[in-house]
Short mmCIF file of C-alpha atoms and ligand atoms in Angstrom, two decimals:
data_model
loop_
_atom_site.label_atom_id
_atom_site.label_comp_id
_atom_site.label_asym_id
_atom_site.label_seq_id
_atom_site.Cartn_x
_atom_site.Cartn_y
_atom_site.Cartn_z
CA UNK A 1 105.06 35.98 -76.66
CA UNK A 2 103.19 35.65 -73.36
CA UNK A 3 99.78 35.46 -75.06
CA UNK A 4 100.24 31.99 -76.54
CA UNK A 5 97.34 32.30 -78.91
CA UNK A 6 97.84 29.05 -80.86
CA UNK A 7 97.91 27.03 -77.65
CA UNK A 8 95.34 28.96 -75.60
CA UNK A 9 92.73 28.91 -78.37
CA UNK A 10 93.55 25.43 -79.70
CA UNK A 11 90.26 23.67 -80.57
CA UNK A 12 89.36 20.61 -78.49
CA UNK A 13 90.38 18.07 -81.15
CA UNK A 14 93.87 19.59 -81.48
CA UNK A 15 94.23 19.82 -77.73
CA UNK A 16 93.31 16.16 -77.31
CA UNK A 17 95.79 15.08 -79.96
CA UNK A 18 98.54 17.10 -78.30
CA UNK A 19 97.63 15.60 -74.93
CA UNK A 20 97.80 12.04 -76.27
CA UNK A 21 101.25 12.62 -77.78
CA UNK A 22 102.49 14.18 -74.55
CA UNK A 23 100.82 11.55 -72.38
CA UNK A 24 102.68 8.80 -74.21
CA UNK A 25 105.97 10.69 -73.82
CA UNK A 26 105.17 11.06 -70.12
CA UNK A 27 104.41 7.36 -69.69
CA UNK A 28 107.67 6.30 -71.27
CA UNK A 29 109.55 8.90 -69.24
CA UNK A 30 107.82 7.89 -66.00
CA UNK A 31 108.72 4.25 -66.65
CA UNK A 32 112.37 5.22 -66.16
CA UNK A 33 111.57 5.57 -62.47
CA UNK A 34 111.87 2.13 -60.93
CA UNK A 35 108.54 2.37 -59.11
CA UNK A 36 106.55 3.41 -62.17
CA UNK A 37 108.22 0.88 -64.51
CA UNK A 38 106.55 -1.90 -62.60
CA UNK A 39 103.19 -0.20 -62.14
CA UNK A 40 102.69 1.07 -65.65
CA UNK A 41 103.64 -2.21 -67.32
CA UNK A 42 102.87 -2.24 -71.06
CA UNK A 43 101.52 1.33 -71.06
CA UNK A 44 104.98 2.49 -70.00
CA UNK A 45 106.63 0.63 -72.88
CA UNK A 46 104.12 1.09 -75.69
CA UNK A 47 101.89 4.00 -74.69
CA UNK A 48 98.11 4.29 -75.04
CA UNK A 49 96.01 4.62 -78.18
CA UNK A 50 93.42 6.99 -76.70
CA UNK A 51 93.18 9.41 -73.77
CA UNK A 52 90.25 7.46 -72.34
CA UNK A 53 92.49 4.44 -71.74
CA UNK A 54 94.17 6.37 -68.95
CA UNK A 55 91.32 5.28 -66.67
CA UNK A 56 92.82 1.77 -66.73
CA UNK A 57 96.10 2.93 -65.19
CA UNK A 58 96.61 2.92 -61.41
CA UNK A 59 96.43 6.14 -59.38
CA UNK A 60 99.42 7.73 -57.67
CA UNK A 61 98.90 9.06 -54.14
CA UNK A 62 100.78 11.26 -51.70
CA UNK A 63 101.49 8.12 -49.69
CA UNK A 64 103.24 6.63 -52.72
CA UNK A 65 105.51 9.68 -52.80
CA UNK A 66 106.24 9.29 -49.10
CA UNK A 67 106.84 5.55 -49.25
CA UNK A 68 109.25 5.97 -52.15
CA UNK A 69 111.08 8.85 -50.51
CA UNK A 70 113.40 10.34 -51.62
CA UNK A 71 114.17 9.19 -55.19
CA UNK A 72 111.78 6.32 -56.04
CA UNK A 73 109.80 8.43 -58.52
CA UNK A 74 112.75 10.28 -59.97
CA UNK A 75 112.79 9.64 -63.73
CA UNK A 76 116.18 11.24 -64.55
CA UNK A 77 119.66 10.70 -63.10
CA UNK A 78 119.94 12.84 -59.97
CA UNK A 79 122.63 15.02 -61.56
CA UNK A 80 120.09 16.24 -64.15
CA UNK A 81 117.87 17.68 -61.42
CA UNK A 82 118.59 21.32 -60.59
CA UNK A 83 116.09 22.01 -57.80
CA UNK A 84 113.96 20.30 -55.21
CA UNK A 85 110.91 21.56 -53.40
CA UNK A 86 109.33 19.83 -50.48
CA UNK A 87 106.17 19.91 -48.43
CA UNK A 88 106.61 19.64 -44.70
CA UNK A 89 104.91 16.42 -43.69
CA UNK A 90 103.50 16.58 -40.19
CA UNK A 91 104.08 12.85 -39.88
CA UNK A 92 106.65 10.63 -41.60
CA UNK A 93 108.71 11.59 -44.62
CA UNK A 94 108.07 14.89 -46.40
CA UNK A 95 107.08 14.89 -50.06
CA UNK A 96 110.04 15.76 -52.25
CA UNK A 97 109.63 17.00 -55.82
CA UNK A 98 112.56 17.34 -58.24
CA UNK A 99 112.88 19.64 -61.25
CA UNK A 100 115.21 19.64 -64.26
CA UNK A 101 116.35 22.91 -65.87
CA UNK A 102 113.63 22.42 -68.52
CA UNK A 103 110.99 21.88 -65.82
CA UNK A 104 111.95 25.19 -64.23
CA UNK A 105 111.98 26.94 -67.59
CA UNK A 106 108.53 25.65 -68.57
CA UNK A 107 107.06 26.39 -65.15
CA UNK A 108 108.25 29.99 -65.52
CA UNK A 109 106.66 30.17 -69.00
CA UNK A 110 103.36 28.86 -67.62
CA UNK A 111 103.41 31.43 -64.87
CA UNK A 112 104.18 34.23 -67.33
CA UNK A 113 101.32 33.05 -69.55
CA UNK A 114 98.97 32.96 -66.55
CA UNK A 115 99.95 36.41 -65.25
CA UNK A 116 99.66 37.93 -68.71
CA UNK A 117 96.23 36.34 -69.17
CA UNK A 118 94.92 38.16 -66.13
CA UNK A 119 96.34 41.51 -67.15
CA UNK A 120 99.84 41.76 -65.65
CA UNK A 121 102.26 43.65 -67.90
CA UNK A 122 105.95 44.54 -68.11
CA UNK A 123 105.36 47.95 -66.51
CA UNK A 124 103.84 46.42 -63.37
CA UNK A 125 105.69 46.35 -60.07
CA UNK A 126 105.16 42.92 -58.58
CA UNK A 127 105.45 42.40 -54.83
CA UNK A 128 105.70 38.69 -54.06
CA UNK A 129 104.60 38.20 -50.45
CA UNK A 130 104.52 34.39 -50.64
CA UNK A 131 107.13 32.35 -48.80
CA UNK A 132 110.41 31.71 -50.62
CA UNK A 133 112.16 28.42 -49.96
CA UNK A 134 110.88 24.87 -50.02
CA UNK A 135 107.30 26.15 -50.42
CA UNK A 136 106.64 26.73 -54.13
CA UNK A 137 104.56 29.92 -53.77
CA UNK A 138 107.52 32.33 -53.74
CA UNK A 139 110.01 30.94 -56.28
CA UNK A 140 107.31 29.42 -58.51
CA UNK A 141 105.69 32.77 -59.22
CA UNK A 142 108.95 34.71 -59.13
CA UNK A 143 110.41 33.31 -62.34
CA UNK A 144 107.19 33.95 -64.29
CA UNK A 145 107.02 37.53 -63.03
CA UNK A 146 110.63 38.19 -64.10
CA UNK A 147 110.08 36.57 -67.50
CA UNK A 148 107.21 38.95 -68.05
CA UNK A 149 109.63 41.76 -67.32
CA UNK A 150 107.94 43.14 -64.20
CA UNK A 151 110.03 44.74 -61.49
CA UNK A 152 109.81 41.89 -59.00
CA UNK A 153 110.17 42.46 -55.26
CA UNK A 154 110.91 39.12 -53.53
CA UNK A 155 109.84 40.35 -50.11
CA UNK A 156 108.24 37.13 -48.87
CA UNK A 157 105.70 37.10 -46.02
CA UNK A 158 105.99 38.74 -42.62
CA UNK A 159 106.17 42.25 -41.24
CA UNK A 160 103.11 43.94 -42.60
CA UNK A 161 104.32 47.51 -42.06
CA UNK A 162 107.37 46.68 -44.15
CA UNK A 163 105.07 45.40 -46.90
CA UNK A 164 103.18 48.69 -46.84
CA UNK A 165 106.42 50.68 -46.87
CA UNK A 166 107.60 48.85 -50.02
CA UNK A 167 104.20 49.31 -51.65
CA UNK A 168 104.43 53.04 -51.11
CA UNK A 169 108.10 53.49 -52.02
CA UNK A 170 108.04 51.47 -55.24
CA UNK A 171 104.41 52.10 -56.26
CA UNK A 172 103.63 48.35 -56.25
CA UNK A 173 100.83 47.57 -58.70
CA UNK A 174 100.51 43.77 -58.36
CA UNK A 175 100.59 41.49 -55.35
CA UNK A 176 101.01 37.75 -55.02
CA UNK A 177 99.46 36.99 -51.68
CA UNK A 178 97.67 34.39 -49.57
CA UNK A 179 93.98 35.34 -49.31
CA UNK A 180 94.16 35.21 -45.50
CA UNK A 181 97.18 37.53 -45.55
CA UNK A 182 95.43 39.90 -47.97
CA UNK A 183 92.61 40.28 -45.44
CA UNK A 184 95.15 41.05 -42.74
CA UNK A 185 96.85 43.56 -44.99
CA UNK A 186 93.50 45.27 -45.60
CA UNK A 187 92.98 45.46 -41.82
CA UNK A 188 96.47 46.87 -41.24
CA UNK A 189 95.94 49.54 -43.93
CA UNK A 190 92.68 50.54 -42.26
CA UNK A 191 94.34 50.72 -38.84
CA UNK A 192 97.21 52.86 -40.12
CA UNK A 193 94.92 55.19 -42.07
CA UNK A 194 96.32 54.26 -45.48
CA UNK A 195 93.65 54.42 -48.18
CA UNK A 196 94.77 52.06 -50.95
CA UNK A 197 92.88 53.99 -53.64
CA UNK A 198 94.40 57.30 -52.59
CA UNK A 199 97.83 56.34 -51.25
CA UNK A 200 98.86 53.22 -53.16
CA UNK A 201 99.10 52.17 -56.82
CA UNK A 202 97.75 48.62 -56.45
CA UNK A 203 95.61 47.28 -59.30
CA UNK A 204 96.03 43.47 -59.29
CA UNK A 205 96.30 40.70 -56.70
CA UNK A 206 96.96 37.04 -57.43
CA UNK A 207 95.77 34.83 -54.60
CA UNK A 208 95.98 31.10 -54.01
CA UNK A 209 97.52 28.28 -52.01
CA UNK A 210 94.57 28.04 -49.61
CA UNK A 211 90.81 27.60 -50.02
CA UNK A 212 88.85 30.84 -49.98
CA UNK A 213 85.36 31.89 -50.96
CA UNK A 214 84.03 34.29 -53.56
CA UNK A 215 83.15 36.53 -50.60
CA UNK A 216 86.82 36.77 -49.62
CA UNK A 217 87.72 37.68 -53.19
CA UNK A 218 85.11 40.48 -53.25
CA UNK A 219 86.25 41.76 -49.89
CA UNK A 220 89.89 41.93 -50.96
CA UNK A 221 88.83 43.66 -54.17
CA UNK A 222 86.74 46.21 -52.26
CA UNK A 223 89.24 46.90 -49.53
CA UNK A 224 92.44 47.00 -51.59
CA UNK A 225 90.91 48.48 -54.74
CA UNK A 226 92.30 45.69 -56.96
CA UNK A 227 91.12 42.95 -59.29
CA UNK A 228 91.75 39.58 -57.65
CA UNK A 229 92.61 36.46 -59.63
CA UNK A 230 92.58 32.96 -58.25
CA UNK A 231 95.64 30.78 -58.84
CA UNK A 232 95.72 27.04 -58.14
CA UNK A 233 98.55 24.57 -57.98
CA UNK A 234 100.35 22.04 -55.83
CA UNK A 235 104.02 21.24 -55.28
CA UNK A 236 103.72 17.70 -56.60
CA UNK A 237 102.74 19.01 -60.06
CA UNK A 238 105.16 22.00 -59.90
CA UNK A 239 103.37 24.59 -57.73
CA UNK A 240 101.34 27.69 -58.64
CA UNK A 241 100.32 27.85 -62.30
CA UNK A 242 98.45 24.59 -62.81
CA UNK A 243 95.19 26.54 -63.23
CA UNK A 244 94.56 30.29 -63.26
CA UNK A 245 91.63 32.65 -63.71
CA UNK A 246 91.15 34.74 -66.83
CA UNK A 247 89.57 38.22 -66.81
CA UNK A 248 86.11 36.62 -66.73
CA UNK A 249 86.83 35.54 -63.10
CA UNK A 250 84.56 32.55 -63.59
CA UNK A 251 86.53 29.38 -63.03
CA UNK A 252 90.24 28.62 -63.42
CA UNK A 253 91.61 27.53 -66.80
CA UNK A 254 93.59 24.37 -66.27
CA UNK A 255 96.50 24.41 -68.72
CA UNK A 256 95.70 21.29 -70.70
CA UNK A 257 98.88 21.35 -72.78
CA UNK A 258 100.74 20.67 -69.51
CA UNK A 259 98.27 18.67 -67.41
CA UNK A 260 95.65 16.04 -68.12
CA UNK A 261 92.80 16.42 -65.66
CA UNK A 262 90.13 14.02 -64.50
CA UNK A 263 87.45 14.53 -61.87
CA UNK A 264 86.56 11.31 -60.12
CA UNK A 265 84.19 10.09 -57.48
CA UNK A 266 86.60 9.78 -54.53
CA UNK A 267 84.81 6.66 -53.27
CA UNK A 268 84.59 4.62 -56.48
CA UNK A 269 87.38 6.21 -58.55
CA UNK A 270 84.96 6.56 -61.50
CA UNK A 271 85.13 9.67 -63.75
CA UNK A 272 82.44 12.32 -63.25
CA UNK A 273 80.86 14.50 -65.96
CA UNK A 274 81.26 18.33 -66.13
CA UNK A 275 79.32 20.12 -63.40
CA UNK A 276 79.62 17.28 -60.87
CA UNK A 277 81.87 17.79 -57.90
CA UNK A 278 84.60 15.26 -57.18
CA UNK A 279 88.32 14.83 -56.64
CA UNK A 280 90.76 16.33 -59.11
CA UNK A 281 93.24 13.82 -60.53
CA UNK A 282 96.18 15.17 -62.54
CA UNK A 283 98.73 13.69 -64.92
CA UNK A 284 101.71 15.86 -65.83
CA UNK A 285 102.34 16.05 -69.58
CA UNK A 286 105.68 17.88 -69.77
CA UNK A 287 107.54 17.26 -66.57
CA UNK A 288 110.90 15.55 -66.88
CA UNK A 289 112.38 15.01 -63.44
CA UNK A 290 109.30 13.62 -61.73
CA UNK A 291 106.37 12.94 -64.05
CA UNK A 292 103.22 11.92 -62.21
CA UNK A 293 100.48 9.71 -63.60
CA UNK A 294 96.92 10.03 -62.26
CA UNK A 295 97.94 11.87 -59.12
CA UNK A 296 95.12 12.12 -56.58
CA UNK A 297 95.17 15.72 -55.39
CA UNK A 298 92.33 15.20 -52.84
CA UNK A 299 91.10 18.66 -53.88
CA UNK A 300 87.37 18.91 -54.47
CA UNK A 301 86.14 20.78 -57.53
CA UNK A 302 84.19 20.30 -60.79
CA UNK A 303 84.77 21.02 -64.46
CA UNK A 304 82.64 23.99 -65.46
CA UNK A 305 80.47 23.03 -68.41
CA UNK A 306 80.38 25.11 -71.60
CA UNK A 307 82.91 27.42 -73.25
CA UNK A 308 84.47 30.42 -71.53
CA UNK A 309 83.50 33.79 -73.03
CA UNK A 310 87.22 34.67 -73.18
CA UNK A 311 87.59 32.13 -76.00
CA UNK A 312 90.26 30.00 -74.33
CA UNK A 313 89.55 26.33 -74.88
CA UNK A 314 91.33 24.97 -71.80
CA UNK A 315 88.87 23.42 -69.36
CA UNK A 316 87.79 25.50 -66.35
CA UNK A 317 87.81 24.30 -62.74
CA UNK A 318 85.28 25.60 -60.27
CA UNK A 319 86.81 27.35 -57.25
CA UNK A 320 88.38 24.64 -55.03
CA UNK A 321 86.09 23.84 -52.10
CA UNK A 322 88.89 22.31 -50.02
CA UNK A 323 90.47 18.91 -49.66
CA UNK A 324 88.34 15.89 -48.93
CA UNK A 325 89.98 15.62 -45.50
CA UNK A 326 88.91 19.20 -44.67
CA UNK A 327 85.37 17.92 -44.20
CA UNK A 328 84.14 18.22 -40.62
CA UNK A 329 81.60 15.88 -39.10
CA UNK A 330 79.73 17.58 -36.27
CA UNK A 331 77.24 15.32 -34.50
CA UNK A 332 76.82 13.40 -37.73
CA UNK A 333 76.39 16.45 -39.99
CA UNK A 334 79.02 16.98 -42.71
CA UNK A 335 80.29 20.45 -43.45
CA UNK A 336 83.23 22.28 -44.98
CA UNK A 337 85.02 25.27 -43.43
CA UNK A 338 84.33 27.25 -46.61
CA UNK A 339 80.57 27.07 -45.89
CA UNK A 340 81.27 28.95 -42.68
CA UNK A 341 83.53 31.48 -44.41
CA UNK A 342 80.84 32.08 -47.05
CA UNK A 343 78.41 33.20 -44.34
CA UNK A 344 80.97 35.28 -42.42
CA UNK A 345 81.97 37.26 -45.49
CA UNK A 346 78.39 38.44 -45.98
CA UNK A 347 78.32 40.17 -42.60
CA UNK A 348 79.77 43.72 -42.66
CA UNK A 349 80.88 43.81 -38.98
CA UNK A 350 83.07 40.73 -39.46
CA UNK A 351 86.78 41.56 -39.51
CA UNK A 352 89.85 39.93 -41.01
CA UNK A 353 90.23 36.60 -39.25
CA UNK A 354 88.23 33.71 -37.87
CA UNK A 355 88.84 30.32 -36.27
CA UNK A 356 86.64 27.23 -36.11
CA UNK A 357 86.94 25.14 -32.93
CA UNK A 358 85.31 21.80 -32.29
CA UNK A 359 84.94 20.68 -28.70
CA UNK A 360 83.59 17.53 -27.09
CA UNK A 361 81.09 18.11 -24.30
CA UNK A 362 79.25 15.23 -22.66
CA UNK A 363 79.62 12.99 -25.72
CA UNK A 364 78.32 15.74 -28.01
CA UNK A 365 80.35 17.83 -30.45
CA UNK A 366 80.19 21.58 -29.98
CA UNK A 367 81.05 23.95 -32.78
CA UNK A 368 82.53 27.30 -31.75
CA UNK A 369 83.24 29.95 -34.36
CA UNK A 370 85.55 32.69 -33.12
CA UNK A 371 85.34 35.79 -35.25
CA UNK A 372 87.41 38.97 -35.11
CA UNK A 373 84.98 41.88 -35.35
CA UNK A 374 85.80 45.30 -36.75
CA UNK A 375 87.57 47.51 -34.19
CA UNK A 376 84.78 50.11 -34.32
CA UNK A 377 82.34 47.58 -32.86
CA UNK A 378 84.39 47.21 -29.70
CA UNK A 379 84.25 50.94 -29.23
CA UNK A 380 80.41 50.76 -29.50
CA UNK A 381 77.88 49.26 -27.07
CA UNK A 382 77.71 45.71 -25.77
CA UNK A 383 74.26 45.45 -27.27
CA UNK A 384 75.60 45.97 -30.77
CA UNK A 385 78.09 43.16 -30.28
CA UNK A 386 75.42 40.80 -28.94
CA UNK A 387 73.19 41.64 -31.86
CA UNK A 388 75.94 40.82 -34.37
CA UNK A 389 76.75 37.58 -32.56
CA UNK A 390 73.12 36.41 -32.77
CA UNK A 391 72.86 37.46 -36.41
CA UNK A 392 75.91 35.36 -37.35
CA UNK A 393 74.64 32.38 -35.34
CA UNK A 394 71.30 32.46 -37.16
CA UNK A 395 72.89 32.81 -40.60
CA UNK A 396 75.30 29.96 -39.88
CA UNK A 397 72.56 27.69 -38.59
CA UNK A 398 70.62 28.17 -41.83
CA UNK A 399 73.68 27.37 -43.96
CA UNK A 400 75.29 24.44 -42.13
CA UNK A 401 72.36 22.94 -40.19
CA UNK A 402 74.42 22.87 -37.00
CA UNK A 403 73.90 25.35 -34.17
CA UNK A 404 77.24 27.01 -33.51
CA UNK A 405 78.33 29.25 -30.66
CA UNK A 406 79.75 32.43 -32.16
CA UNK A 407 82.29 34.39 -30.13
CA UNK A 408 83.25 37.84 -31.31
CA UNK A 409 86.77 38.81 -30.37
CA UNK A 410 88.88 41.94 -30.78
CA UNK A 411 90.90 42.49 -33.96
CA UNK A 412 94.35 40.88 -33.90
CA UNK A 413 93.59 38.48 -31.02
CA UNK A 414 93.20 35.19 -32.91
CA UNK A 415 96.37 33.23 -33.72
CA UNK A 416 97.98 34.17 -37.05
CA UNK A 417 99.86 31.56 -39.08
CA UNK A 418 103.21 32.46 -40.66
CA UNK A 419 102.10 30.76 -43.88
CA UNK A 420 98.79 29.26 -44.87
CA UNK A 421 95.95 30.01 -42.45
CA UNK A 422 94.92 27.27 -40.05
CA UNK A 423 91.16 27.68 -39.92
CA UNK A 424 90.16 24.65 -37.84
CA UNK A 425 91.21 23.38 -34.42
CA UNK A 426 89.65 20.05 -33.57
CA UNK A 427 89.87 19.61 -29.80
CA UNK A 428 87.70 16.49 -29.63
CA UNK A 429 90.61 14.12 -29.27
CA UNK A 430 92.27 16.21 -26.59
CA UNK A 431 89.30 17.07 -24.35
O1 DLL B 501 100.08 25.89 -52.34
C1 DLL B 501 101.13 26.03 -54.50
C2 DLL B 501 100.60 27.41 -54.70
C3 DLL B 501 101.33 28.49 -54.27
C4 DLL B 501 99.39 27.61 -55.35
C5 DLL B 501 100.87 29.75 -54.49
C6 DLL B 501 98.92 28.89 -55.56
C7 DLL B 501 99.65 29.97 -55.14
P1 DLL B 501 101.23 23.19 -51.80
O2 DLL B 501 101.84 23.85 -50.64
O3 DLL B 501 101.78 21.89 -52.27
O4 DLL B 501 101.34 24.13 -53.07
O5 DLL B 501 99.70 23.05 -51.50
C8 DLL B 501 98.82 22.58 -52.48
O6 DLL B 501 97.00 23.90 -51.58
O7 DLL B 501 96.39 20.75 -53.13
C9 DLL B 501 95.15 22.75 -52.46
O8 DLL B 501 94.62 21.95 -51.42
C10 DLL B 501 95.62 24.09 -51.89
N1 DLL B 501 95.49 25.16 -52.88
C11 DLL B 501 96.41 25.64 -53.72
N2 DLL B 501 95.90 26.64 -54.46
C12 DLL B 501 94.59 26.79 -54.10
C13 DLL B 501 93.53 27.65 -54.50
C14 DLL B 501 100.77 25.38 -53.19
N3 DLL B 501 93.67 28.60 -55.41
C15 DLL B 501 97.42 22.58 -51.95
N4 DLL B 501 92.33 27.46 -53.90
C16 DLL B 501 96.43 22.15 -53.00
C17 DLL B 501 92.14 26.50 -52.96
C18 DLL B 501 94.34 25.83 -53.10
N5 DLL B 501 93.12 25.69 -52.53
#
């Protein structure tokens, strides 16, 4: 039931036909929202005759959601919606996303399919450390885990010792966890002398909601003794479960029976071929309450070319590099925080947390990378610390072409976010 063979192995031609049928249903449904009725014009009334024609329709942006707050994109009467989720906007209106009972049901099915694909089974004990509430990480995954029949512990984030206590008491086998929090958990286990392989029953971890490198995945796998699977999604399109890794751990299958994906050049809006990096644009194919057409996610990725050895036909996304607005410009050089993380994860003395600061000094930008080092290093000699600092500086310089100042700090001294990690502090406007 959770291995949806007919759908997961559907050949490309069948998948495309299904997408076209569902796209036309989506367009007519979307046109019930006042804002879309006007924008979609004839396509909303009559549909399209091929998938390619979608490129003639206008994009939808996060700003459109904000401007039409709260109900401008709602395509059903409000009393048919059973849930709303929302992202906390730092400025202006938040983004509100509505769900009907069928939306919730199908989201749960997608999650169950995704978890099953990467090896979760009924006998697993699933500890969900993601935030419950308006954030979709907690509830989104929760329903899929219960559908699969796992004993589901809705613990949410926070108190790490309590997490460990639950893991021990209930022999937790699977975690849903932010990658930054998983690193912290690994550090806390080390500090408290708990050896995950000896003292815990963990075997799987599902991570997502924030950009992270392959190096972080390997580190979590090594330190927690688990297989780590990457999960991608965004509230506007439901939440977790839009794309998920299979046991090959090489790209995330985007569920094409539920979402139509395009990768575009963010500057020109033109579609890009497989292998080329651009912005992911998504159209929902099944959502009732708030269907979205050509939604610009701002997430940078590429379609992986060629078939997946697992046999699933659904297109694979390369690991998300970040959002286009994550790009930093340091004295004219462009770089992404993940390039820095990639280097840090290769260095054994590097601990569980880091922070990128950008300062302004005499009209020049100065990049400072603060890195928590392993506790053992602080008990060693100053020379060892200096050596590590220089090593990281050299490695970073070679990767990002900017000379950073690296500052090693003691474990647990950098600020910790309650939810998603905040990796960059840009002080240029303040200083
Ligand atoms: O973060 C949904 C989610 C929850 C996904 C739990 C996976 C696990 P939002 O808060 O709306 O929803 O944030 C969505 O987070 O546009 C990406 O920029 C980023 N993001 C999500 N998953 C990944 C991932 C949830 N696996 C935004 N890798 C997205 C990199 C991710 N970035």
